[in-house]
C-alpha positions in Angstrom: 11.8 -3.7 -15.5 12.5 -5.6 -11.9 9.0 -6.9 -11.4 7.8 -10.1 -13.2 4.7 -8.6 -14.6 3.3 -4.9 -15.4 0.0 -5.9 -13.2 0.8 -7.0 -9.3 -1.7 -8.0 -7.1 -1.9 -6.4 -3.7 -2.9 -8.5 -0.6 -4.6 -6.0 2.1 -2.6 -6.4 5.3 -3.3 -3.9 7.9 -2.9 -4.8 11.5 -3.0 -1.9 13.4 -5.0 -1.2 16.4 -7.9 0.8 15.3 -9.8 3.7 16.9 -11.9 0.9 18.7 -8.8 -0.6 20.6 -8.9 -3.8 18.7 -6.7 -5.5 16.9 -7.3 -5.2 13.0 -5.6 -8.4 11.1 -6.7 -8.0 7.5 -4.8 -11.1 6.2 -6.9 -13.3 8.8 -10.4 -11.5 7.7 -9.9 -12.0 4.2 -8.8 -15.5 4.9 -5.7 -15.0 2.8 -3.6 -16.8 5.5 -5.9 -19.8 5.2 -6.2 -19.7 1.3 -2.9 -18.2 -0.1 -2.2 -21.3 -2.2 -5.4 -21.0 -4.1 -5.3 -16.8 -4.0 -1.6 -17.2 -5.7 -2.8 -19.9 -8.2 -5.7 -17.3 -9.2 -3.1 -14.5 -10.0 -1.3 -16.7 -12.3 -4.4 -17.4 -13.8 -5.0 -13.8 -14.7 -1.5 -13.1 -16.2 -0.5 -11.7 -12.5 3.1 -12.7 -11.8 3.6 -10.0 -9.1 2.2 -9.1 -5.7 2.2 -7.2 -2.2 1.7 -9.2 0.7 2.2 -8.7 4.5 4.6 -9.7 7.0 2.4 -9.6 10.3 5.3 -8.3 13.0 3.0 -8.9 15.9 2.4 -12.4 15.6 6.0 -13.0 14.6 8.6 -11.1 17.0 8.0 -13.0 20.1 9.8 -10.5 22.8 12.7 -10.5 20.1 12.1 -14.3 19.4 11.0 -15.3 16.0 8.2 -17.5 14.9 7.4 -17.5 11.1 4.9 -20.1 11.2 2.1 -17.2 10.5 3.9 -16.1 7.2 4.9 -19.9 5.9 1.9 -20.4 3.5 2.4 -17.1 2.3 5.5 -17.8 1.0 5.0 -21.1 0.5 2.1 -20.6 -2.0 4.0 -17.4 -3.7 7.0 -19.9 -4.6 5.0 -22.7 -5.9 3.4 -20.4 -8.5 6.2 -18.3 -9.3 4.4 -15.2 -8.0 7.1 -12.1 -7.1 6.4 -10.8 -3.8 7.3 -7.1 -2.5 6.7 -8.3 1.5 5.7 -5.3 3.7 6.8 -5.7 7.2 5.2 -3.0 9.3 1.5 -2.3 7.8 0.4 -0.1 10.7 1.2 -3.0 13.6 3.9 -4.1 15.7 4.0 -6.1 18.9 2.3 -5.1 22.5 5.2 -4.5 24.2 7.1 -1.8 21.9 6.8 1.7 22.3 6.2 3.4 19.2 8.2 6.5 19.9 11.0 5.0 21.8 14.4 4.3 20.1 14.2 0.8 21.1 11.4 0.7 18.5 13.9 1.3 15.6 16.5 -1.2 16.8 13.5 -3.9 17.4 12.5 -3.2 14.0 16.1 -3.7 12.4 16.2 -7.2 14.2 13.0 -8.4 13.1 13.7 -7.0 9.8 17.2 -9.1 9.7 15.4 -12.3 11.0 12.2 -12.3 8.3 15.0 -11.4 5.5 16.9 -14.8 6.5 13.7 -16.6 6.8 12.6 -15.7 3.3 15.8 -16.2 1.7 15.5 -20.0 2.8 12.1 -19.8 0.8 13.2 -18.2 -2.2 16.3 -17.3 -4.1 14.9 -14.4 -6.5 16.0 -11.0 -5.6 14.1 -9.9 -2.6 11.7 -6.9 -2.4 10.7 -5.2 0.7 8.4 -2.3 2.0 9.5 -1.8 5.3 7.2 0.7 6.8 4.1 1.0 4.9 2.6 4.8 3.9 5.0 6.5 6.3 3.3 9.7 6.0 -0.9 8.3 6.1 0.6 6.3 9.0 2.1 9.2 11.0 -1.0 11.4 10.2 -3.6 8.7 11.4 -1.5 7.9 14.9 -0.2 11.6 15.3 -2.6 14.1 14.1 -6.1 12.4 13.6 -5.3 10.0 16.5 -7.6 6.9 15.1 -5.2 4.6 15.4 -2.9 3.5 18.7 -1.4 4.9 20.4 -3.8 8.3 19.4 -1.1 10.5 20.0 -2.4 13.9 18.7 -0.2 16.4 18.1 2.8 13.9 17.5 2.8 13.1 13.7 5.8 15.0 12.6 7.8 13.4 15.4 6.2 10.0 14.9 7.5 10.7 11.0 10.8 11.1 11.8 10.8 8.0 13.9 9.0 6.1 11.0 11.9 6.9 8.6 14.7 6.3 11.2 13.1 2.9 11.6 12.9 2.5 7.6 16.6 3.2 7.4 17.6 1.0 9.7 15.0 -1.7 8.9 16.4 -1.6 5.3 20.1 -1.4 6.1 19.4 -5.1 8.1 17.3 -6.4 5.2 20.7 -5.7 3.0 23.4 -6.9 5.7 21.4 -10.3 5.0 21.2 -10.2 1.4 22.7 -7.0 -0.4 20.5 -7.7 -3.4 17.6 -6.4 -1.5 15.1 -4.0 -3.7 13.2 -1.5 -1.1 9.9 -0.2 -2.0 9.0 3.3 -0.2 5.0 3.6 -0.2 3.2 6.6 0.5 -0.2 8.4 -1.0 0.3 11.0 -4.2 -2.1 13.7 -3.5 -2.9 17.3 -5.0 -4.4 19.9 -2.7 -5.8 23.5 -3.8 -7.0 26.2 -2.2 -10.8 27.0 -2.1 -12.4 29.4 -5.1 -11.9 32.8 -4.0 -9.6 32.1 -1.1 -6.1 33.2 -2.2 -5.4 33.8 1.5 -5.4 30.1 1.8 -3.1 29.4 -1.1 0.2 28.8 1.0 -1.8 26.4 3.8 -3.0 24.6 0.5 0.8 24.6 -1.0 2.3 23.4 2.7 -0.2 20.4 2.9 0.5 19.1 -0.5 4.3 19.7 -0.1 3.9 17.6 3.1 3.5 14.4 1.2 6.7 14.4 -0.2 8.6 14.8 3.6 9.0 10.8 4.1 10.6 10.4 0.8 12.5 13.6 0.9 14.1 12.5 4.4 14.8 9.1 2.9 16.5 10.5 -0.3 18.7 12.8 1.8 19.7 9.1 3.5 20.7 7.6 0.5 17.5 5.1 1.0 15.3 5.7 -1.9 15.1 2.9 -4.1 11.5 2.1 -5.8 9.0 5.0 -5.0 5.8 3.3 -4.3 2.8 5.7 -5.1 -0.6 5.0 -3.7 -3.5 6.8 -5.5 -7.5 6.7 -5.1 -10.3 8.9 -5.9 -10.2 10.9 -2.5 -6.4 11.7 -3.3 -7.1 15.4 -4.9 -9.1 17.9 -2.5 -9.6 21.5 -1.7 -7.9 22.6 1.7 -8.2 21.7 4.4 -10.1 18.6 3.6 -13.4 19.1 1.1 -12.8 16.0 -1.7 -13.0 17.0 -5.5 -15.3 14.8 -7.0 -13.9 12.2 -9.2 -16.6 10.8 -10.1 -18.1 14.1 -11.4 -19.0 14.5 -15.1 -17.9 17.2 -15.8 -15.0 16.7 -13.3 -13.5 19.9 -11.2 -11.3 21.5 -13.5 -8.4 21.8 -10.6 -8.4 17.9 -10.8 -4.7 17.0 -12.0 -4.5 13.7 -14.1 -2.5 11.2 -12.8 0.1 11.1 -15.5 0.9 14.7 -14.2 1.5 13.9 -10.8 3.4 10.6 -11.6 6.0 13.1 -14.0 6.4 15.3 -11.0 7.7 12.4 -8.8 9.8 11.0 -11.4 11.2 14.7 -11.4 11.9 14.9 -8.1 13.2 11.7 -7.1 14.7 10.2 -10.5 14.1 7.0 -9.2 11.8 4.2 -10.9 8.0 4.1 -9.8 5.5 1.4 -8.7 1.8 2.4 -8.3 1.5 0.4 -5.2 -2.2 1.1 -4.2 -5.1 2.0 -6.5 -8.6 0.7 -6.9 -12.4 1.9 -6.5 -15.4 0.2 -5.2 -19.1 -1.0 -6.3 -19.6 -0.2 -9.4 -16.9 2.5 -10.0 -14.2 -0.4 -10.2 -14.1 -0.4 -13.7 -14.3 2.9 -15.1 -11.4 3.8 -12.0 -9.3 0.9 -14.0 -9.8 2.2 -17.4 -8.8 5.9 -16.6 -5.8 4.5 -14.6 -4.5 2.2 -17.4 -4.8 5.4 -19.8 -3.0 7.9 -17.1 0.0 5.3 -16.5 0.1 4.7 -20.3 0.3 8.5 -20.5 2.9 8.7 -18.4 5.2 5.9 -20.2 4.6 7.4 -23.4 6.3 10.4 -21.5 9.2 8.9 -20.5 8.0 8.2 -16.7 9.7 5.1 -15.3 6.4 3.5 -14.1 7.8 -0.1 -13.4 4.1 -1.6 -12.5 0.4 -1.0 -11.1 -0.7 -2.9 -8.1 -4.2 -3.6 -8.0 -5.2 -3.2 -4.3 -6.8 -4.9 -2.9 -7.0 -7.6 -4.9 -9.7 -9.5 -2.6 -12.2 -7.6 -1.0 -12.1 -6.5 2.5 -13.9 -5.5 5.5 -13.8 -2.1 7.1 -11.0 -1.3 9.3 -13.6 0.3 11.8 -16.5 -2.1 11.4 -15.6 -5.7 10.3 -19.6 -6.2 9.1 -19.1 -3.6 6.5 -17.1 -5.1 3.2 -16.1 -2.6 0.8 -16.7 -4.4 -2.6 -13.3 -3.1 -3.9 -11.9 -6.4 -4.8 -10.7 -8.0 -8.0 -12.7 -11.0 -6.3 -15.7 -10.6 -4.0 -15.8 -12.5 -0.9 -18.9 -14.5 -0.5 -19.6 -16.1 3.3 -20.5 -19.9 2.5 -22.5 -21.9 5.2 -19.1 -23.4 6.8 -17.5 -19.9 7.0 -15.3 -20.2 4.0 -14.9 -17.2 2.2 -15.3 -18.1 -1.5 -13.8 -16.0 -3.9 -16.0 -14.7 -7.0 -14.5 -12.8 -9.5 -16.1 -9.3 -10.4 -17.0 -10.0 -13.9 -17.2 -6.0 -15.0 -14.3 -5.7 -13.4 -12.5 -8.5 -14.6 -13.2 -7.7 -18.1 -12.1 -4.2 -17.8 -8.5 -5.6 -16.2 -8.3 -7.6 -19.2 -8.6 -4.8 -21.7 -5.8 -2.9 -19.6 -3.5 -5.7 -19.5 -3.8 -5.0 -23.5 -2.9 -1.4 -23.0 -0.1 -2.1 -20.5 1.2 -5.4 -21.7 4.7 -7.1 -20.2 
């Protein structure tokens, strides 16, 4: 197993410009930058020895010069507490002076990747893990189709997906030029799409929508760049074409819902690569039941020979909404409570934590 524990923690690190033109910074919004040492210590207290965390490109890259002061606390805390980190290098955000669609974006990203690898190599001599570009497929859709992330480029999703794959390949090569041991985790959502009942005329459209989820991974595989396949899966990842969610919470559930272990098996057959469940969680009172199902589904996948290496609870800390910073999702293993001095206190959600303890018994390691 390449990871130090079969359960990982994911620190939300999105840092894009949202639909209102404001820069999102989830590392700062959750005060993970200020409380990194305590956050990493808390993981070890629950038996978690691996995590996903973010490198904020827009703070580090100053016109091609690099200032890693914004990353130092996270890197130091992870090393101190013996937590292995998969570092995300571009979580939807980049410096203001770069055109996302230009060839210069690819070159600038590769240089930044190399600089980051050099910095982190000095912090820890363990085998390094990176996600160059987070969720290429979702990123492309959010910018180039839904147009609710900057630069709001409606109609350019396919173009952007190819651009981001080029950047991920160049970034991966730059990382490995610094340290040949580097492992790459390429993360995207795993989805399932079906036609509406009684609409066989939409079967082809539903199938095409579903197949599009594989395009980025396929392009990376074609370049020999696909290493670990990172899979994100939430309650809204299965729907009726074009966008009607199949309700996970219904009992009985829609009979067209495909169990997660079967989707994992499909990805394993397609790519023949190790899998990481890189993001999964629910919110509110649904947190514990969702985790119970995911743990059972991953256990079934493992029993069927599917190489799932770890499962990441993401986010591990509650997080505010990208569009409305006053709205919190109640989705973390720790809820965040504002104290009078402005500090966000970490409060363990006991029902979720109790279910996590049972899940660790089902998926030990």
